mmCIF file of C-alpha atoms in Angstrom:
data_model
loop_
_atom_site.group_PDB
_atom_site.id
_atom_site.type_symbol
_atom_site.label_atom_id
_atom_site.label_comp_id
_atom_site.label_asym_id
_atom_site.label_seq_id
_atom_site.Cartn_x
_atom_site.Cartn_y
_atom_site.Cartn_z
ATOM 1 C CA UNK A 1223 1.254 -12.457 -7.480
ATOM 2 C CA UNK A 1224 -1.021 -10.394 -9.758
ATOM 3 C CA UNK A 1225 -3.110 -13.520 -10.267
ATOM 4 C CA UNK A 1226 -3.655 -13.772 -6.535
ATOM 5 C CA UNK A 1227 -4.923 -10.199 -6.476
ATOM 6 C CA UNK A 1228 -7.259 -10.927 -9.408
ATOM 7 C CA UNK A 1229 -8.595 -13.984 -7.619
ATOM 8 C CA UNK A 1230 -9.146 -11.983 -4.475
ATOM 9 C CA UNK A 1231 -11.574 -9.691 -6.212
ATOM 10 C CA UNK A 1232 -14.218 -12.492 -6.165
ATOM 11 C CA UNK A 1233 -12.972 -14.422 -3.160
ATOM 12 C CA UNK A 1234 -13.736 -12.828 0.256
ATOM 13 C CA UNK A 1235 -11.788 -15.503 2.180
ATOM 14 C CA UNK A 1236 -8.664 -14.879 0.074
ATOM 15 C CA UNK A 1237 -9.042 -11.111 0.669
ATOM 16 C CA UNK A 1238 -9.191 -11.827 4.377
ATOM 17 C CA UNK A 1239 -5.960 -13.847 4.233
ATOM 18 C CA UNK A 1240 -4.186 -11.128 2.230
ATOM 19 C CA UNK A 1241 -5.386 -8.472 4.610
ATOM 20 C CA UNK A 1242 -4.563 -10.218 7.887
ATOM 21 C CA UNK A 1243 -1.400 -12.073 6.921
ATOM 22 C CA UNK A 1244 0.238 -9.671 4.478
ATOM 23 C CA UNK A 1245 -1.054 -6.222 5.220
ATOM 24 C CA UNK A 1246 -1.902 -5.928 8.876
ATOM 25 C CA UNK A 1247 1.616 -5.857 10.294
ATOM 26 C CA UNK A 1248 2.606 -3.099 7.850
ATOM 27 C CA UNK A 1249 -0.575 -1.191 8.543
ATOM 28 C CA UNK A 1250 -0.044 -1.301 12.286
ATOM 29 C CA UNK A 1251 3.628 -0.256 11.953
ATOM 30 C CA UNK A 1252 2.701 2.624 9.700
ATOM 31 C CA UNK A 1253 -0.082 3.761 11.982
ATOM 32 C CA UNK A 1254 2.410 3.902 14.842
ATOM 33 C CA UNK A 1255 5.099 5.607 12.729
ATOM 34 C CA UNK A 1256 2.850 8.129 11.042
ATOM 35 C CA UNK A 1257 0.264 8.677 13.815
ATOM 36 C CA UNK A 1258 -2.463 8.371 11.264
ATOM 37 C CA UNK A 1259 -5.834 6.613 11.476
ATOM 38 C CA UNK A 1260 -6.367 3.272 9.849
ATOM 39 C CA UNK A 1261 -8.331 4.534 6.819
ATOM 40 C CA UNK A 1262 -5.503 6.961 5.851
ATOM 41 C CA UNK A 1263 -2.794 4.317 6.337
ATOM 42 C CA UNK A 1264 -4.734 1.860 4.204
ATOM 43 C CA UNK A 1265 -4.947 4.520 1.508
ATOM 44 C CA UNK A 1266 -1.203 5.138 1.785
ATOM 45 C CA UNK A 1267 -0.593 1.429 1.311
ATOM 46 C CA UNK A 1268 -2.942 1.389 -1.690
ATOM 47 C CA UNK A 1269 -1.076 4.306 -3.334
ATOM 48 C CA UNK A 1270 2.411 2.889 -2.764
ATOM 49 C CA UNK A 1271 1.714 -0.791 -3.498
ATOM 50 C CA UNK A 1272 -0.588 0.048 -6.399
ATOM 51 C CA UNK A 1273 2.091 2.154 -7.986
ATOM 52 C CA UNK A 1274 4.646 -0.621 -7.586
ATOM 53 C CA UNK A 1275 2.298 -3.212 -9.112
ATOM 54 C CA UNK A 1276 1.370 -0.858 -11.926
ATOM 55 C CA UNK A 1277 5.024 -0.316 -12.818
ATOM 56 C CA UNK A 1278 5.619 -4.064 -12.836
ATOM 57 C CA UNK A 1279 2.563 -4.713 -14.973
ATOM 58 C CA UNK A 1280 3.355 -2.018 -17.501
ATOM 59 C CA UNK A 1281 7.065 -2.606 -17.897
ATOM 60 C CA UNK A 1282 7.660 -6.101 -16.540
ATOM 61 C CA UNK A 1283 10.348 -4.574 -14.358
ATOM 62 C CA UNK A 1284 10.183 -3.786 -10.681
ATOM 63 C CA UNK A 1285 10.832 -0.247 -9.493
ATOM 64 C CA UNK A 1286 14.449 0.405 -8.622
ATOM 65 C CA UNK A 1287 15.389 1.661 -5.170
ATOM 66 C CA UNK A 1288 15.619 5.248 -6.390
ATOM 67 C CA UNK A 1289 12.089 5.101 -7.758
ATOM 68 C CA UNK A 1290 10.699 3.690 -4.486
ATOM 69 C CA UNK A 1291 12.523 6.395 -2.534
ATOM 70 C CA UNK A 1292 11.084 9.096 -4.859
ATOM 71 C CA UNK A 1293 7.565 7.648 -4.499
ATOM 72 C CA UNK A 1294 7.735 7.612 -0.716
ATOM 73 C CA UNK A 1295 9.223 11.135 -0.664
ATOM 74 C CA UNK A 1296 6.359 12.297 -2.894
ATOM 75 C CA UNK A 1297 3.552 10.646 -0.907
ATOM 76 C CA UNK A 1298 4.757 10.555 2.701
ATOM 77 C CA UNK A 1299 4.485 14.321 3.424
ATOM 78 C CA UNK A 1300 0.739 14.195 2.711
ATOM 79 C CA UNK A 1301 0.324 11.704 5.505
ATOM 80 C CA UNK A 1302 3.002 12.551 8.066
ATOM 81 C CA UNK A 1303 1.886 16.169 8.505
ATOM 82 C CA UNK A 1304 -1.721 15.267 9.118
ATOM 83 C CA UNK A 1305 -2.941 17.017 5.977
ATOM 84 C CA UNK A 1306 -6.450 16.000 5.078
ATOM 85 C CA UNK A 1307 -7.058 14.735 1.562
ATOM 86 C CA UNK A 1308 -8.972 17.094 -0.707
#
């Protein structure tokens, strides 16, 4: 999967497929759930997914459920309460 992301850097058509087929349904669901604008939800996705991919790349191991829960607990309050990024 990391190879697909690497390829997408230089392939606009692949980026479009990744965005519309993989990300859009999650973005829309999060926008509804969090009541946040698209740009903030996309940043939320970047933070969470980027962290998961970083862990996998650095250790070769996926994050365990407890790590995912801790990450969401750490990040979600900054989005759900409407706080603006600094």
